[in-house]
């Protein structure tokens, strides 16, 4: 009886239990439905992310050649030994590799995101061969090649060619949309920077399926990194090196080029730096030592440094004066060795004076008094305008980064900035390229080149051709005629004859006795840092010029000295080594 | 009829288990006896032998010797704590060079003991002393297993005890008292938990907190199930289980592995089979002609129901990771044999029916 009652109760409980069971079943099913049906796609994506890792492979950068296809920059494969963790015991593999290579490895090994560690870096070719011979005894080990930038041209080319480095945070932010990633290499200066989009190359990648242990299950997809374009410069490797050597231990700049095309054969800046070291990556101390060096080796002097032009600027005054009819071949100005203006006396560089000089002789002799006089007659505003007209004070558009332009002082500027009025003395200083005026060497090079072409202004450039991966020319950089300066023939003739006389009878005496007729101008720039800067710029042959050049030697004394001697050697070299070539 | 259904469902579950283990077995290419799934087949044979034996022995024979099972259980669990061999998780659960897991046997032994103990009290069914005595007696194996540590198995014992109290008709008021005491003690139990168990509980509350640490299991399991979708990614495919993202993919998370491959449909097959089996256990209990059979079948049913719903709940990410295997399907000999043994007992009970008119 009691037993029956008890059994009834148990049965009742079992009934409750089965209802509870139905509820649990419903909850489980609903949750199951939610996960696999409602959120299925989301989880599918998650599982895909779990298993696929993409390892991008550094693109191979294009090479940079000089005009004769001599290598100035190229990627060279370096080798490192990668081990996929989990495939075998790391210690055991380490031991075997050490035995095979016959050298100690140095743990801890750097890890990479996909579960790989770098066992050894900078393997020699012999070592690579040793490893590959016994590859089957080294599960999970593979030799990986990666490109390293080499600069066989070295220091003479460092400013033009530039260097590469790891992308930094700001660059990455800017270029993220173009597929750059952390650790990518990017051009930092020079052609490496300016032509980055061509040189960069295409990334490769390895899409690999990994398991939860980080072990590579298989390679899903692979694309070789490749290079897209190479770049041929207009630079002449030998001339560039020779020019660099000619500067010796002086700081300065040399520019040599074709005035009729804008091609530059040499663009030298000294002191320089080793692009190899910069591309490899520098410690902060090394970098600071380089970037804070008082000689500023990182500055590309031809286009980034500003100097007073000194007497080179007299070409601008002469142009203005002749063109505006202030002077002609017949006007003579008497130089007693100084000019008295108001209560001040402004000296000519020759104490005894030049006597009575015409404009051509004034250019030849670089007579200050003549140019003081003409400068005062022109006035500061017109001087600045003429400078602009000849190519000073505006960017040349050269295909290199960081170009600076001249500082051309004006009355308005002086009153606003220095709170001082513009004195006639300022105009007098300006007339001989002193005072507040500052120019870049490239601008002065442009002035003489524009005289050489009698007013045809070509855009200067250092890149000649862009090649595709097969070495075919896909883009030729043609001369760009930027401007035609329309002057009277008389003006051009006067300037060129004056510049010829600089060499024949004037301050450029150091360049006498050359086999080619040279037109040039000396410059001696006083500067607050010390000894005068020495300028010498011109072109040759003076009739139908083929080459224009500029030499600047910081603290090289007067222009008739060091700069002219360097220029003479350059011209001699050209006549000997290149004249035949260019005539063919 | 029910007896046949039990056997059919068990066969289906056995096959499902072998297939499921095969599908995630990294060693399936290796020789007989080496690979996991071949061992699972061997254990199935052993389990079915046990099932045959248990199904033929009158269940009263087991219940009669309730105290014997109890002492054997406590002895072997004690032996595990003293002599036990560790496994890769650091728990000490094994005896005889990792061949026997006494905690699995305890699940059936405690059920037999409690059925004996409660049915023996039918003349003087005094609830409070019964509650306390049976509580103490159940607490001993519970603590022994918890110390191994094996939270999952000890929870099964706890539920078996609560189950017997429930089916024996403890009133709602008494449940409230038990619930109150239990609820009061629950925070205290925090101090008995191992660190990894605490981690599991915390990461259940917020798995994203540490997705590669203790929350890993839960997330990866949900990813596997979700990625399976309605029909699955296909037999032997699916990245979670095949590429080892899913931990314990052949044991505690075999359900997720299965669902990744065979989807919602495949998963509902397992839920359906286990649900039907648990339901049949309850039906057998309800129709059992005597109290012993009722109590035993119902607490075995409760134990089964608890194990698979918690396991699947963990796989689905709605319960904290407790370490309970999926009955009949998860890889593992002890658990499979014990489960088939319980099924054999229930089968035997089902042969001696009364209460034909009972309906759920």
PDB file of C-alpha atoms in Angstrom, chain B residues 241-349:
ATOM      1  CA  UNK B 241      38.636  20.162 -35.896  1.00  0.00           C
ATOM      2  CA  UNK B 242      40.968  19.125 -38.703  1.00  0.00           C
ATOM      3  CA  UNK B 243      43.558  21.801 -37.938  1.00  0.00           C
ATOM      4  CA  UNK B 244      43.371  21.341 -34.179  1.00  0.00           C
ATOM      5  CA  UNK B 245      41.988  24.768 -33.369  1.00  0.00           C
ATOM      6  CA  UNK B 246      39.421  22.956 -31.331  1.00  0.00           C
ATOM      7  CA  UNK B 247      40.887  21.458 -28.186  1.00  0.00           C
ATOM      8  CA  UNK B 248      39.723  18.098 -26.843  1.00  0.00           C
ATOM      9  CA  UNK B 249      38.122  17.594 -30.205  1.00  0.00           C
ATOM     10  CA  UNK B 250      37.806  13.839 -29.715  1.00  0.00           C
ATOM     11  CA  UNK B 251      36.630  13.995 -26.127  1.00  0.00           C
ATOM     12  CA  UNK B 252      34.768  16.870 -24.525  1.00  0.00           C
ATOM     13  CA  UNK B 253      34.347  18.838 -27.750  1.00  0.00           C
ATOM     14  CA  UNK B 254      33.541  15.993 -30.074  1.00  0.00           C
ATOM     15  CA  UNK B 255      30.064  17.423 -30.550  1.00  0.00           C
ATOM     16  CA  UNK B 256      31.511  20.648 -31.966  1.00  0.00           C
ATOM     17  CA  UNK B 257      33.828  18.702 -34.274  1.00  0.00           C
ATOM     18  CA  UNK B 258      30.908  16.647 -35.465  1.00  0.00           C
ATOM     19  CA  UNK B 259      28.767  19.716 -36.073  1.00  0.00           C
ATOM     20  CA  UNK B 260      31.518  21.470 -37.987  1.00  0.00           C
ATOM     21  CA  UNK B 261      31.529  18.591 -40.403  1.00  0.00           C
ATOM     22  CA  UNK B 262      27.856  17.681 -40.495  1.00  0.00           C
ATOM     23  CA  UNK B 263      26.188  20.870 -39.411  1.00  0.00           C
ATOM     24  CA  UNK B 264      22.941  21.464 -37.592  1.00  0.00           C
ATOM     25  CA  UNK B 265      21.444  18.329 -39.088  1.00  0.00           C
ATOM     26  CA  UNK B 266      24.281  16.125 -37.881  1.00  0.00           C
ATOM     27  CA  UNK B 267      24.171  17.710 -34.448  1.00  0.00           C
ATOM     28  CA  UNK B 268      20.406  17.248 -34.160  1.00  0.00           C
ATOM     29  CA  UNK B 269      20.954  13.569 -34.939  1.00  0.00           C
ATOM     30  CA  UNK B 270      23.098  13.210 -31.813  1.00  0.00           C
ATOM     31  CA  UNK B 271      20.734  15.323 -29.734  1.00  0.00           C
ATOM     32  CA  UNK B 272      17.834  13.249 -31.023  1.00  0.00           C
ATOM     33  CA  UNK B 273      19.479   9.921 -30.214  1.00  0.00           C
ATOM     34  CA  UNK B 274      20.587  10.947 -26.740  1.00  0.00           C
ATOM     35  CA  UNK B 275      17.275  12.658 -26.065  1.00  0.00           C
ATOM     36  CA  UNK B 276      15.376   9.567 -27.111  1.00  0.00           C
ATOM     37  CA  UNK B 277      17.586   7.353 -24.963  1.00  0.00           C
ATOM     38  CA  UNK B 278      17.159   9.554 -21.887  1.00  0.00           C
ATOM     39  CA  UNK B 279      13.435   9.650 -22.542  1.00  0.00           C
ATOM     40  CA  UNK B 280      13.356   5.857 -22.758  1.00  0.00           C
ATOM     41  CA  UNK B 281      15.235   5.622 -19.461  1.00  0.00           C
ATOM     42  CA  UNK B 282      12.521   7.724 -17.872  1.00  0.00           C
ATOM     43  CA  UNK B 283       9.795   5.709 -19.509  1.00  0.00           C
ATOM     44  CA  UNK B 284      11.395   2.504 -18.228  1.00  0.00           C
ATOM     45  CA  UNK B 285      11.551   4.035 -14.764  1.00  0.00           C
ATOM     46  CA  UNK B 286       7.906   5.021 -14.896  1.00  0.00           C
ATOM     47  CA  UNK B 287       6.828   1.584 -16.008  1.00  0.00           C
ATOM     48  CA  UNK B 288       9.075  -0.370 -13.698  1.00  0.00           C
ATOM     49  CA  UNK B 289       6.982  -2.655 -11.470  1.00  0.00           C
ATOM     50  CA  UNK B 290       8.927  -1.940  -8.269  1.00  0.00           C
ATOM     51  CA  UNK B 291      10.440   0.996  -6.456  1.00  0.00           C
ATOM     52  CA  UNK B 292      14.031  -0.241  -6.829  1.00  0.00           C
ATOM     53  CA  UNK B 293      13.688  -0.299 -10.602  1.00  0.00           C
ATOM     54  CA  UNK B 294      11.994   3.066 -10.660  1.00  0.00           C
ATOM     55  CA  UNK B 295      14.632   4.760  -8.565  1.00  0.00           C
ATOM     56  CA  UNK B 296      17.530   3.141 -10.353  1.00  0.00           C
ATOM     57  CA  UNK B 297      16.272   3.740 -13.888  1.00  0.00           C
ATOM     58  CA  UNK B 298      15.271   7.302 -13.153  1.00  0.00           C
ATOM     59  CA  UNK B 299      18.560   8.320 -11.543  1.00  0.00           C
ATOM     60  CA  UNK B 300      20.502   6.635 -14.333  1.00  0.00           C
ATOM     61  CA  UNK B 301      18.277   8.607 -16.705  1.00  0.00           C
ATOM     62  CA  UNK B 302      18.937  11.804 -14.803  1.00  0.00           C
ATOM     63  CA  UNK B 303      22.657  11.112 -14.827  1.00  0.00           C
ATOM     64  CA  UNK B 304      22.621  10.473 -18.574  1.00  0.00           C
ATOM     65  CA  UNK B 305      20.481  13.513 -19.248  1.00  0.00           C
ATOM     66  CA  UNK B 306      22.718  15.672 -17.116  1.00  0.00           C
ATOM     67  CA  UNK B 307      25.891  14.475 -18.821  1.00  0.00           C
ATOM     68  CA  UNK B 308      24.865  14.983 -22.403  1.00  0.00           C
ATOM     69  CA  UNK B 309      22.945  18.210 -21.945  1.00  0.00           C
ATOM     70  CA  UNK B 310      25.805  19.752 -19.997  1.00  0.00           C
ATOM     71  CA  UNK B 311      28.344  18.544 -22.521  1.00  0.00           C
ATOM     72  CA  UNK B 312      26.380  19.958 -25.438  1.00  0.00           C
ATOM     73  CA  UNK B 313      25.605  23.075 -23.440  1.00  0.00           C
ATOM     74  CA  UNK B 314      29.335  23.593 -22.970  1.00  0.00           C
ATOM     75  CA  UNK B 315      29.920  22.993 -26.668  1.00  0.00           C
ATOM     76  CA  UNK B 316      27.245  25.533 -27.496  1.00  0.00           C
ATOM     77  CA  UNK B 317      28.775  28.003 -25.098  1.00  0.00           C
ATOM     78  CA  UNK B 318      25.854  28.305 -22.695  1.00  0.00           C
ATOM     79  CA  UNK B 319      27.513  26.489 -19.796  1.00  0.00           C
ATOM     80  CA  UNK B 320      30.944  26.735 -18.246  1.00  0.00           C
ATOM     81  CA  UNK B 321      33.518  24.134 -19.168  1.00  0.00           C
ATOM     82  CA  UNK B 322      33.187  21.309 -16.665  1.00  0.00           C
ATOM     83  CA  UNK B 323      34.994  18.442 -18.319  1.00  0.00           C
ATOM     84  CA  UNK B 324      32.020  16.141 -18.853  1.00  0.00           C
ATOM     85  CA  UNK B 325      32.282  13.838 -21.859  1.00  0.00           C
ATOM     86  CA  UNK B 326      29.482  13.196 -24.323  1.00  0.00           C
ATOM     87  CA  UNK B 327      28.093   9.772 -23.385  1.00  0.00           C
ATOM     88  CA  UNK B 328      28.609   7.011 -25.992  1.00  0.00           C
ATOM     89  CA  UNK B 329      30.252   9.400 -28.453  1.00  0.00           C
ATOM     90  CA  UNK B 330      33.353  10.866 -26.789  1.00  0.00           C
ATOM     91  CA  UNK B 331      36.550   8.912 -27.087  1.00  0.00           C
ATOM     92  CA  UNK B 332      37.341   6.897 -23.990  1.00  0.00           C
ATOM     93  CA  UNK B 333      36.944   3.330 -22.788  1.00  0.00           C
ATOM     94  CA  UNK B 334      35.928   3.664 -19.161  1.00  0.00           C
ATOM     95  CA  UNK B 335      33.135   6.088 -19.876  1.00  0.00           C
ATOM     96  CA  UNK B 336      31.799   4.065 -22.791  1.00  0.00           C
ATOM     97  CA  UNK B 337      31.807   0.806 -20.853  1.00  0.00           C
ATOM     98  CA  UNK B 338      30.129   2.349 -17.835  1.00  0.00           C
ATOM     99  CA  UNK B 339      27.481   3.971 -19.982  1.00  0.00           C
ATOM    100  CA  UNK B 340      26.736   0.717 -21.780  1.00  0.00           C
ATOM    101  CA  UNK B 341      26.619  -1.016 -18.412  1.00  0.00           C
ATOM    102  CA  UNK B 342      23.985   1.464 -17.172  1.00  0.00           C
ATOM    103  CA  UNK B 343      22.096   0.989 -20.384  1.00  0.00           C
ATOM    104  CA  UNK B 344      22.270  -2.787 -19.812  1.00  0.00           C
ATOM    105  CA  UNK B 345      20.755  -2.385 -16.355  1.00  0.00           C
ATOM    106  CA  UNK B 346      17.977  -0.168 -17.665  1.00  0.00           C
ATOM    107  CA  UNK B 347      17.382  -2.667 -20.449  1.00  0.00           C
ATOM    108  CA  UNK B 348      16.986  -5.349 -17.825  1.00  0.00           C
ATOM    109  CA  UNK B 349      14.540  -3.191 -15.897  1.00  0.00           C
TER     110      UNK B 349
END
